[in-house]
XYZ file of C-alpha atoms in Angstrom:
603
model
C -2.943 22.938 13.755
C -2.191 19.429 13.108
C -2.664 18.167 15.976
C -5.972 19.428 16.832
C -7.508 18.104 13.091
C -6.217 15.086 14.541
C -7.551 15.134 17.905
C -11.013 16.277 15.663
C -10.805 13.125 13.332
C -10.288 10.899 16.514
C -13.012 12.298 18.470
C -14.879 11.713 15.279
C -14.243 8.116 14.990
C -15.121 7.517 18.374
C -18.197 8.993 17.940
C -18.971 6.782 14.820
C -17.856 2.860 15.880
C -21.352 2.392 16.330
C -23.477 4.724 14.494
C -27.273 5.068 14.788
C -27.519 6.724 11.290
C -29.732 4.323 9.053
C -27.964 4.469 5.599
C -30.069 4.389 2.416
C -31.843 0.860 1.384
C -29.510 -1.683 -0.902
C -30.889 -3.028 -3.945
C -30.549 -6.672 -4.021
C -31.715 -9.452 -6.868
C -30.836 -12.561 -4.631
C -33.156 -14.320 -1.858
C -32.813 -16.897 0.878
C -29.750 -18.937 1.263
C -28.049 -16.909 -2.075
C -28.651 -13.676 0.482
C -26.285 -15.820 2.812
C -23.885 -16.876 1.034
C -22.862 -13.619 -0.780
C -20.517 -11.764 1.599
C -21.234 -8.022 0.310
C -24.901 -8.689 1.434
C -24.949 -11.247 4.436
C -25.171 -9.740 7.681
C -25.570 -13.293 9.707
C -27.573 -13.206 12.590
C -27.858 -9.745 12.314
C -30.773 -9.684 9.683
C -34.156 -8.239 11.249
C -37.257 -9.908 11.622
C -38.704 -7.848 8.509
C -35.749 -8.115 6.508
C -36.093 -12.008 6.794
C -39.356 -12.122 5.931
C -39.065 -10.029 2.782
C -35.977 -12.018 1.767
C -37.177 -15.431 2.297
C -34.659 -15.974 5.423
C -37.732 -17.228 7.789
C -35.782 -20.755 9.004
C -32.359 -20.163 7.689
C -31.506 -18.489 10.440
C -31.663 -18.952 14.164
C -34.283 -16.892 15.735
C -32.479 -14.476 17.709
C -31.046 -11.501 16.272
C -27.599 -10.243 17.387
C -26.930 -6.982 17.171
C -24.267 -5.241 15.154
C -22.546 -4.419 18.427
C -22.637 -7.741 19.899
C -21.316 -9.191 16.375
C -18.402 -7.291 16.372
C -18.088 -7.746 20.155
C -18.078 -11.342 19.734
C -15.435 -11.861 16.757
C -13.351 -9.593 18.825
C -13.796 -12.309 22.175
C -12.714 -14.639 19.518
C -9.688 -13.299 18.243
C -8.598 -12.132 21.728
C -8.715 -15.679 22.504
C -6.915 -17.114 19.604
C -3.955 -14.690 20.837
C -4.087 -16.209 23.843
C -4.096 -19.548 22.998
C -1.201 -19.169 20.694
C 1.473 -17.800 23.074
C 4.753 -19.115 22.858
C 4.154 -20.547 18.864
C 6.520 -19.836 16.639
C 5.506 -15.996 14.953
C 4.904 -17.422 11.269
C 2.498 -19.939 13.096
C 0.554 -17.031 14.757
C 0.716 -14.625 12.258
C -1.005 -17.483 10.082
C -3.671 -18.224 12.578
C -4.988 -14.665 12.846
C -4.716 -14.166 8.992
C -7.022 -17.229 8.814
C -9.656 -15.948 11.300
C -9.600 -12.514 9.863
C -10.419 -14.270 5.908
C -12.944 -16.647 7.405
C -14.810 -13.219 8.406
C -13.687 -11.787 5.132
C -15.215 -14.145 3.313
C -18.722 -14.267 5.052
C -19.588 -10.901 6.329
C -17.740 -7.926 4.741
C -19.146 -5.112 6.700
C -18.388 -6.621 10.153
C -14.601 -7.958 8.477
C -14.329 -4.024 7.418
C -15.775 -2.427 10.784
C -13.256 -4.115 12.810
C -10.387 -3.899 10.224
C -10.963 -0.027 10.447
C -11.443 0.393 14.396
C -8.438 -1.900 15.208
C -6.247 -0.777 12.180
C -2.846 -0.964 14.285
C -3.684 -4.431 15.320
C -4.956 -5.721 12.135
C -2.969 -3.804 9.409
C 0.080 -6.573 9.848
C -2.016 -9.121 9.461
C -3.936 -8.487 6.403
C -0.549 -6.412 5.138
C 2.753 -5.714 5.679
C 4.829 -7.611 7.014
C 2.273 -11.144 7.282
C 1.036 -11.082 3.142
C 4.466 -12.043 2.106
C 3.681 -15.015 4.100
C 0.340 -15.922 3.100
C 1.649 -15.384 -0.688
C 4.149 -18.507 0.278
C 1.659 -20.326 1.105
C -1.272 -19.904 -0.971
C -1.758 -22.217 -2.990
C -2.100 -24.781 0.650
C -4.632 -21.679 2.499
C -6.379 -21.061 -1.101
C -10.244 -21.583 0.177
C -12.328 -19.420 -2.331
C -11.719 -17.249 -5.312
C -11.257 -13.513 -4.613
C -10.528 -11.156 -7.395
C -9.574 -12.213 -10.799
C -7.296 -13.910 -12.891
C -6.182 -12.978 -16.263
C -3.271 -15.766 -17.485
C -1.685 -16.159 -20.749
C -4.048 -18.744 -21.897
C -6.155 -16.363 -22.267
C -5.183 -14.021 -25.008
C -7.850 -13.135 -27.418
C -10.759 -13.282 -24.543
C -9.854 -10.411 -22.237
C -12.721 -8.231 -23.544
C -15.432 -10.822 -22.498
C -13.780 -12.312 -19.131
C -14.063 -8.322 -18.109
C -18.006 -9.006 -17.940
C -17.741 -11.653 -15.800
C -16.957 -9.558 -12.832
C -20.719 -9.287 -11.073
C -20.273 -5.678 -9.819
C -21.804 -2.931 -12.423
C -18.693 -0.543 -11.366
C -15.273 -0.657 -10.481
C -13.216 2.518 -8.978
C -9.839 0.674 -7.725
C -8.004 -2.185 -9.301
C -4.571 -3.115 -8.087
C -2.678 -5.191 -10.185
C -0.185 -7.606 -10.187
C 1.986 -10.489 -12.223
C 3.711 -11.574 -9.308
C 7.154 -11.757 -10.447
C 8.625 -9.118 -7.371
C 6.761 -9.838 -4.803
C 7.834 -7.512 -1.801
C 11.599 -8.972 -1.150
C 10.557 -12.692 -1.612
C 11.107 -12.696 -5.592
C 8.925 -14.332 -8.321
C 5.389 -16.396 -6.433
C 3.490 -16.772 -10.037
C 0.078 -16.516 -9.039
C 0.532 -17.095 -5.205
C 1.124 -13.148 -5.442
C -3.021 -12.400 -5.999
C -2.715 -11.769 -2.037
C -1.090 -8.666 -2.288
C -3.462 -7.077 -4.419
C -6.391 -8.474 -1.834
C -4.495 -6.948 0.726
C -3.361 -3.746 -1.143
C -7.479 -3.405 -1.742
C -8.224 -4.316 2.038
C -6.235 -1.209 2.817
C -7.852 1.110 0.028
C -11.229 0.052 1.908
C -10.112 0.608 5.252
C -7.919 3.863 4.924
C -9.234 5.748 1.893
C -13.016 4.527 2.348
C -13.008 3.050 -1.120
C -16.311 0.936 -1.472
C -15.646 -3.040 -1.286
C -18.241 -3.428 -3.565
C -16.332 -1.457 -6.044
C -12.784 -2.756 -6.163
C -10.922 -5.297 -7.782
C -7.528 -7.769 -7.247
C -6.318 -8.643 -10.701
C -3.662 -11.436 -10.889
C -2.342 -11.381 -14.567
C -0.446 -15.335 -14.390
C 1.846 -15.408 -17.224
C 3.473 -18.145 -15.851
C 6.676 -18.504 -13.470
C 10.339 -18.776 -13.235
C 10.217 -20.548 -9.838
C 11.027 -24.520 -10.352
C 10.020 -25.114 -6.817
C 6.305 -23.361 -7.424
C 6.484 -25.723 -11.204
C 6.938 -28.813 -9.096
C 5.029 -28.249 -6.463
C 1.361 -30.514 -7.105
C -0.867 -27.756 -5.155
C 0.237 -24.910 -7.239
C -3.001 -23.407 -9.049
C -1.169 -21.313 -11.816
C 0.402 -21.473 -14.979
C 2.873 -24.116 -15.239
C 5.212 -22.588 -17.907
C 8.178 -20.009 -18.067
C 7.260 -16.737 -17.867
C 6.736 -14.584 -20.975
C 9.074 -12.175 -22.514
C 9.037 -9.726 -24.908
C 6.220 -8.552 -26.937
C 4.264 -11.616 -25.843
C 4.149 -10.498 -21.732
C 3.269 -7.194 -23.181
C 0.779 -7.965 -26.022
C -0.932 -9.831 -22.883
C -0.468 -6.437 -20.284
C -1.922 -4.614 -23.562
C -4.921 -6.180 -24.176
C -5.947 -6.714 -20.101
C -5.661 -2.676 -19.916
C -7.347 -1.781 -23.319
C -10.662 -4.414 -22.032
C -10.720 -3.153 -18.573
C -10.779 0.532 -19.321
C -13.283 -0.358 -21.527
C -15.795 -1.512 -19.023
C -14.844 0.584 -16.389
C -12.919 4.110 -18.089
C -13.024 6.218 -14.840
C -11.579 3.307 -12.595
C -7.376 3.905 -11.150
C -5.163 1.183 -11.544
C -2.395 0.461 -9.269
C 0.917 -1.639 -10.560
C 2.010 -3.628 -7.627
C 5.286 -5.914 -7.182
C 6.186 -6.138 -10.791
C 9.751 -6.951 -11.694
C 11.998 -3.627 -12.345
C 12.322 -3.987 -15.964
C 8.270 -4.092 -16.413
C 7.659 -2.113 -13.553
C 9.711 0.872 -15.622
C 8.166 -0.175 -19.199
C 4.286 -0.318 -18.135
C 4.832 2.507 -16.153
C 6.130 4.099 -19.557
C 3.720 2.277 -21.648
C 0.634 3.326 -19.988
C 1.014 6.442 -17.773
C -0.032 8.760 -20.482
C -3.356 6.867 -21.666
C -4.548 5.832 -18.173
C -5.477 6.535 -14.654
C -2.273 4.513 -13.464
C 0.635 4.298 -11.117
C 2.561 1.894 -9.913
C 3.321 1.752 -5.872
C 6.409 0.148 -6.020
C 8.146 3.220 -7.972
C 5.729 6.376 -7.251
C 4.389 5.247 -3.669
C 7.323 4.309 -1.985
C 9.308 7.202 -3.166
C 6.513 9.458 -1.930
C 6.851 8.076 1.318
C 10.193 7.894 1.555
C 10.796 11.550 0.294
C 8.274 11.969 2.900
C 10.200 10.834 5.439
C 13.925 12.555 3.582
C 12.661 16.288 4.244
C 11.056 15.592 7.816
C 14.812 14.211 8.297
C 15.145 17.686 7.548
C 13.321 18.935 10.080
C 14.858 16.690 13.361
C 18.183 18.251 12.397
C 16.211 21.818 13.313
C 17.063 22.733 9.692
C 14.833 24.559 7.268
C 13.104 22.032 4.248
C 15.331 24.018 1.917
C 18.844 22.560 3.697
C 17.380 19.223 1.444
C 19.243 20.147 -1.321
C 22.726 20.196 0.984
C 22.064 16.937 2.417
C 23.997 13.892 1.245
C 22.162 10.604 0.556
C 23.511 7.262 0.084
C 20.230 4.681 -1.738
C 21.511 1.312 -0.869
C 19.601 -0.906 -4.113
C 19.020 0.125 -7.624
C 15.799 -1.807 -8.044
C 11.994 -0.091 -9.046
C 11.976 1.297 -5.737
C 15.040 2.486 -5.150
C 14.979 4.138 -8.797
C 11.320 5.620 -8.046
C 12.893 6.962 -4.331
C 15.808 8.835 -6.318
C 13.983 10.416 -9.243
C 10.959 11.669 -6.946
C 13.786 13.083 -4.506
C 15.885 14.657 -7.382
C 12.793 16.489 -8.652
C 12.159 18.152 -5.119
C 15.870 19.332 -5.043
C 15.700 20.866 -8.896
C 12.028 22.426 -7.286
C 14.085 23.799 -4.195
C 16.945 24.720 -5.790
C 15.737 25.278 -9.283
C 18.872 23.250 -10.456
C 18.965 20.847 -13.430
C 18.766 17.386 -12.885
C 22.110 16.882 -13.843
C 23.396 19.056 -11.004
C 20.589 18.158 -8.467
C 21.777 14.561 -8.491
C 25.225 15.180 -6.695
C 23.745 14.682 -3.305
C 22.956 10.773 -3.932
C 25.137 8.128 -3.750
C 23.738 4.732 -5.397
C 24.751 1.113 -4.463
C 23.449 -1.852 -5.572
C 25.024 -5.370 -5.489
C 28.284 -4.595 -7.171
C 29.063 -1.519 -4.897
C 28.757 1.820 -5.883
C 27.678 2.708 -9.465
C 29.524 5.184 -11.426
C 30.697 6.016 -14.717
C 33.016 3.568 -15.239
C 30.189 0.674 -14.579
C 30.079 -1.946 -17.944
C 26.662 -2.565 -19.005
C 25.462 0.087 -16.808
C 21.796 0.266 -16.487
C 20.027 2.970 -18.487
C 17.263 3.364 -15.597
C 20.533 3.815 -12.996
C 22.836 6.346 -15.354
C 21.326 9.195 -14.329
C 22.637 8.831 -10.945
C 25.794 7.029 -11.451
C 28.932 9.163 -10.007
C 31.610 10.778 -12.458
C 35.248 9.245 -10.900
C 36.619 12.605 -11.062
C 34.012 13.932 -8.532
C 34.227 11.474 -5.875
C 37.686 11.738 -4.342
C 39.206 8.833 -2.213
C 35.907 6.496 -3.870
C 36.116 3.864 -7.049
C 33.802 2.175 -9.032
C 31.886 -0.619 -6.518
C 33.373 0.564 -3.856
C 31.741 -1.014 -0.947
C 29.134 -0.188 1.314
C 31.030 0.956 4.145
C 33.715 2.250 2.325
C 31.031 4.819 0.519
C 29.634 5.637 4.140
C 33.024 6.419 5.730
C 34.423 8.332 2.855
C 30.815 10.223 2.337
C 29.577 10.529 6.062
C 26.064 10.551 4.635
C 23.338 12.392 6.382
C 21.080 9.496 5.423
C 21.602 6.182 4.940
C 18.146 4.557 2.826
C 18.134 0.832 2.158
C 15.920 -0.442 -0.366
C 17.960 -3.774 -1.329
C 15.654 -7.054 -0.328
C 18.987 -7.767 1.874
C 18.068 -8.497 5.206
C 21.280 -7.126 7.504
C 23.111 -5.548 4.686
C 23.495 -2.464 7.340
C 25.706 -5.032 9.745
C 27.149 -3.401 12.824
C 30.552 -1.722 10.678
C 27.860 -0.417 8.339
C 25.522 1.263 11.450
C 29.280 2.366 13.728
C 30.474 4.220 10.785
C 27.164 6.010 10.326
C 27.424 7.500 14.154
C 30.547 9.383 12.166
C 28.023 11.253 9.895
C 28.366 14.333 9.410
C 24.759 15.541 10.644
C 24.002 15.896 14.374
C 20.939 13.404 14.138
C 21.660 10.964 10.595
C 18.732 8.884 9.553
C 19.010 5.348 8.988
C 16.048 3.773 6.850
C 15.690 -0.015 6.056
C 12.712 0.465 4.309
C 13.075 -3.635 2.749
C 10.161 -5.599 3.396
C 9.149 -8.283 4.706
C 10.626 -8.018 8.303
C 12.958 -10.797 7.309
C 14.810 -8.736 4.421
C 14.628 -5.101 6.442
C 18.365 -4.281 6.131
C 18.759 -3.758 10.243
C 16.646 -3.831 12.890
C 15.604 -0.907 14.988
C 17.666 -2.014 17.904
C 20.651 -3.075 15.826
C 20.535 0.829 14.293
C 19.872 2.342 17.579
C 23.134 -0.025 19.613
C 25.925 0.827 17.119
C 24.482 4.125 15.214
C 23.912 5.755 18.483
C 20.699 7.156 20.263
C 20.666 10.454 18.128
C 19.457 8.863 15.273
C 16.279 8.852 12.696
C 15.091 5.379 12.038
C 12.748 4.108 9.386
C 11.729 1.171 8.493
C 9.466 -0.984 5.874
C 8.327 -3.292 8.557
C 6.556 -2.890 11.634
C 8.988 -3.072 15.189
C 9.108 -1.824 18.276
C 9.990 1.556 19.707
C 13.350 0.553 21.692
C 14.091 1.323 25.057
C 17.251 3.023 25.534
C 17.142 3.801 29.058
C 16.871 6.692 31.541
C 13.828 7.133 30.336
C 14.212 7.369 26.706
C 12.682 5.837 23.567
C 14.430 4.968 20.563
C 11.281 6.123 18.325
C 10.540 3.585 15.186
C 8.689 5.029 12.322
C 6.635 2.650 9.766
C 7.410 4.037 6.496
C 5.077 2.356 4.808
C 3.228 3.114 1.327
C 0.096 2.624 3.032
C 0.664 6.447 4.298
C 0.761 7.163 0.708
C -0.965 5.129 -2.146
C -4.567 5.473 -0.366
C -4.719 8.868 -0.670
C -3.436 8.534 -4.118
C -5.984 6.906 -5.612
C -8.476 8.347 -4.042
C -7.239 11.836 -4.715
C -7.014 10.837 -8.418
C -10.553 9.159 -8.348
C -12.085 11.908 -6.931
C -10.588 14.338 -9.141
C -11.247 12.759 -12.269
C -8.237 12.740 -13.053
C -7.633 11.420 -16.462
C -3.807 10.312 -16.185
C -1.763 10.333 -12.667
C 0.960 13.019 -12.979
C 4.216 13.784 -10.879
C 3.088 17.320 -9.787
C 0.163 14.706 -8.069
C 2.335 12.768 -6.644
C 4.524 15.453 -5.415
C 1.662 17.186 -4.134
C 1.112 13.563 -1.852
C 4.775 13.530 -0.698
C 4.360 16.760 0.381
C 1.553 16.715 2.388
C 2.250 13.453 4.151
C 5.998 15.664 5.187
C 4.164 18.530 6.708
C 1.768 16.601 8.733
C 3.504 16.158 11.662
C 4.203 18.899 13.985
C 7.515 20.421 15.200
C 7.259 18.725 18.532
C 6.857 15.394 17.496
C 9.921 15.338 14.608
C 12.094 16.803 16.961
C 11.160 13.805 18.678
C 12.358 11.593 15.719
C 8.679 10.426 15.142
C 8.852 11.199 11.162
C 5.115 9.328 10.377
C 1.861 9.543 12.254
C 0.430 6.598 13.901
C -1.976 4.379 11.639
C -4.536 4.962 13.939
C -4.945 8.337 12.167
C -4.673 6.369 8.555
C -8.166 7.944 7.121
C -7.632 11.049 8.278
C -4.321 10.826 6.365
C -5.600 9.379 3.624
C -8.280 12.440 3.340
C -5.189 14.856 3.638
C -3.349 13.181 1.296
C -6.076 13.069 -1.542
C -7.481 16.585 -1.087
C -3.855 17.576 -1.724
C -3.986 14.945 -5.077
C -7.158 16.713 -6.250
C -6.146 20.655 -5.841
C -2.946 19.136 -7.831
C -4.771 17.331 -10.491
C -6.987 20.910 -10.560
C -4.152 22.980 -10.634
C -2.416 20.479 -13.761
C -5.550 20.468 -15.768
C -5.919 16.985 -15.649
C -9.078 16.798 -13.374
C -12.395 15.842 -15.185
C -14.224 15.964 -12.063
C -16.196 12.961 -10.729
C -19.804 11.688 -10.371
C -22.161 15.356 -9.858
C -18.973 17.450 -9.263
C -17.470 19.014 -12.090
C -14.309 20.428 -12.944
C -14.948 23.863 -11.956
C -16.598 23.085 -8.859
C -13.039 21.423 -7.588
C -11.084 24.830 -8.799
C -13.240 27.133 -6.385
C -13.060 24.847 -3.396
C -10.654 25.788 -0.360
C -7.863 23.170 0.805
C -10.628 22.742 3.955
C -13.615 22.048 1.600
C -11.524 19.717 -0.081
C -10.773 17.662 2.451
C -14.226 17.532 3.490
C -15.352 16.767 -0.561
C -12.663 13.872 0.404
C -14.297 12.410 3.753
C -17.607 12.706 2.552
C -16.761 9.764 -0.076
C -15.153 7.481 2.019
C -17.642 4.361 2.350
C -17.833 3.659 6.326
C -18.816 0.365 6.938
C -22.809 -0.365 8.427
C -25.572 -2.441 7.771
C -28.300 -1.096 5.017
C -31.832 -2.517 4.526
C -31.871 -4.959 1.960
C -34.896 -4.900 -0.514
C -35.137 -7.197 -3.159
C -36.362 -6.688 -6.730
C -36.230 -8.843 -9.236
């Protein structure tokens, strides 16, 4: 059934790169060279004779007009050719080079940028994400060009409520947020961390069909703790320790109380906030606004995602969760988020307490493995710290092998930021697992903190394994004709459809029977064939038909929780009476695809 949606959506795609359909005409109050300049409007050489005359382009422009087709056709000559000029540079080199092509379209011509962002997704998706932002947040203070987004510092406090209105666009439907203090496994970058929102938004556009002219990266600089970012001259933020206390908050407060202000329907994602604020704003605000934060809720949608299709390669029923045994290697936001989504779906399965449905996991972070006996145990890590008297032959922080040969885990899931913390003793004792096909996730990203690589899992684990990871590699060759199959598991399979499914809906706050619901659907949608093939997550060629999965599944959830307050013309009770298959289509037919409109001025 899967499989031939899929085959559907595909044939569908095809069938769209280069529509006839003439959308509706664009309202526009610029003219002439302002026309060119603004990169929601500019369409190059691709503005018709007509169009230039009513916009005062006559002379601007050179006289021939270039198709759509032939745009696109040509930026793709170009980047074809930057890969081949760049063989044999070093990878960070490369990586840079076809991030900087990519934002030179970005910022010029967004509909071409987003037409060939969506049609070569697999290509471009590492580049504009995971794993190549972490490096352009590195260096961006040196590749900084032009403003994108906005930035809300400590400086200032008092004036959030008016800076709101200096965003141009009238609405706003996605804002992802961040203060850069986590970002992914590279630690505090201060401001340098806007370009994980941009990206984060890229792939909101380009998956979930979100409209570019209605989104918007939020940096929120309240300084940094990095010396070498507070001595370096080309910095551009704050040059102060960060905030603590009531003061980072006061300044969180009143950026959330002026945006939902201006725009009250809009979701706001959290991104790469450090764990204790990535807990207390999720606290803080969950119950008064459309929010979530990726780093907790996303990634433990995917990877309970990816947990109960484990499920499914050992040929067992989704039920047998609740028997398997789970070491989380990292105690951090995300692995937190991973073990309190996963514990709710065992209490659902097994309609166990929390108490007893935490038995299964095993968590580790830097000191070894957490129990009881831990001083100054964490409050956010209790719940899942082991009793002594419960885990024979184990101690407090005992070691990471020493947990995995005394527990022979069915699944081994790293979320530390420790690149090769799953060494080759780690990955041998896991071939002694107790299940006949173990799973071995190193979800860490970027690629240089993923806590083994796919080949490194697949030579000492053995070939019967599961492998996940945060970062993109390559399937591995394991000879005779076999393939070591590597699945992405990303949050972009996840947190698209999320917001979306929540903006769509309505939905007033973001709930866990929501994100649940997400989890859920993302586990089913792969057939039998293909798990038993150890292929756990589609391929992100499929990404918006995904997404519209995903966030049909988010709005019958927000329905069924009462939290839905329906969305533009669609009411409440129109989402109740819809079908699962009418609310995927509600879904598709919302995603913004990505073509020219006339332009027609008015002043």
């Amino acid at each position: 059934m899967w499989s031939l949606a899929r085959r559907a959506a595909s044939k569908l795609a095809r069938s769209r790169r280069f529509s006839t359909a003439i959308p509706g005409p664009c309202i526009v109050h610029k003219r002439g060279a302002d026309i060119l300049h603004d990169p929601w409007f500019n369409k190059d050489t691709g503005f018709p004779l007509t169009e230039r005359d009513r916009l005062g382009l006559r002379g601007l422009l050179p006289p021939r007009v270039i198709s759509f087709e032939q745009q696109y056709d040509r930026f793709m000559e170009s980047y074809r050719s930057l890969e081949k000029n760049t063989q044999g540079q070093p990878d960070n080199v490369v990586a840079l080079a076809k991030w900087r092509i990519l934002n030179r379209l970005h910022d010029r011509n967004e509909t071409l940028y987003y037409r060939v962002l969506i049609d070569n997704i697999k290509d471009f998706a590492p580049i504009i994400y995971t794993p190549t932002v972490g490096l352009v947040c590195q260096n961006y203070s040196g590749l900084f060009r032009r403003p994108r987004g906005m930035y809300f510092s400590a400086k200032d406090k008092g004036e959030m409520m008016s800076m709101i209105y200096n965003w141009p666009a009238q609405e706003v439907d996605m804002i992802v947020i961040t203060d850069g203090s986590r970002i992914l496994g590279l630690g505090d970058l201060g401001v340098q961390g806007i370009g994980i929102p941009i990206g984060k938004l890229d792939m909101y556009v380009a998956a979930a069909g979100i409209n570019p002219q209605r989104i918007l990266p939020v940096m929120l600089d309240v300084g940094t703790n990095n010396q070498k970012l507070l001595q370096d001259h080309l910095y551009l933020g704050l040059r102060q320790p960060r905030l603590e206390g009531e003061e980072y908050l006061k300044i969180i407060d009143e950026f959330m109380e002026a945006v939902s202000k201006r725009w009250p329907k809009a979701i706001i994602q959290f991104e790469d906030f450090q764990m204790k604020w990535a807990f207390e704003t999720l606290q803080r605000y969950r119950k008064r606004f459309s929010m979530f934060n990726d780093d907790i809720q996303g990634t433990a949608g995917v990877a309970l995602a990816g947990l109960l299709g484990t499920v499914r390669a050992q040929g067992r029923p989704l039920s047998d969760f609740v028997n398997q045994k789970i070491v989380v290697v990292g105690a951090g936001s995300a692995g937190l988020g991973v073990l309190k989504m996963a514990v709710q779906a065992v209490s659902k399965m097994s309609g166990s307490s929390g108490t007893a449905a935490t038995k299964i996991f095993f968590l580790i972070d830097k000191d070894g493995l957490i129990t009881k006996e831990r001083k100054n145990l964490d409050p956010a890590a209790a719940p899942f710290a082991k009793d002594p008297s419960e885990i024979t032959g184990l101690r407090e922080g005992a070691s990471l092998v020493e947990v995995v040969k005394m527990v022979k885990p069915h699944v081994l899931l790293g979320l530390s930021g420790v690149g090769g913390i799953f060494n080759e003793e780690v990955l041998k004792a896991m071939s002694e697992s107790d299940s006949t096909k173990p799973a071995i996730f190193a979800m860490s990203n970027p690629t240089m903190n993923a806590e083994c690589t796919a080949e490194e899992a697949f030579k000492h684990a053995g070939e019967d394994i599961v492998f996940a990871s945060g970062s993109p590699f390559k399937n591995v060759d394991l000879g005779n004709g076999k393939v070591g199959h590597v699945n992405q598991a990303n949050n972009m399979y996840l947190f698209p459809g999320i917001g979306l499914g929540a903006l769509l809906s309505g939905a007033r706050i973001i709930t866990d029977g929501m994100l649940q619901a997400a989890a859920e659907c993302l586990a089913s949608y792969m057939t039998n064939e293909e798990i038993q093939q150890g292929i756990l997550y589609p391929s992100i060629n499929s990404i918006r038909h995904i997404t519209a999965e995903v966030g049909a599944a988010v709005v019958q959830a927000a329905v069924a929780e009462e939290v839905a307050e329906g969305h533009s013309e669609v009411a409440p009770r129109e989402l109740e009476h819809m079908s699962k298959e009418e609310t995927v289509e509600y879904v598709t037919s919302n995603m913004w695809y990505p073509v020219y409109s006339p332009l027609v001025h008015e002043k």
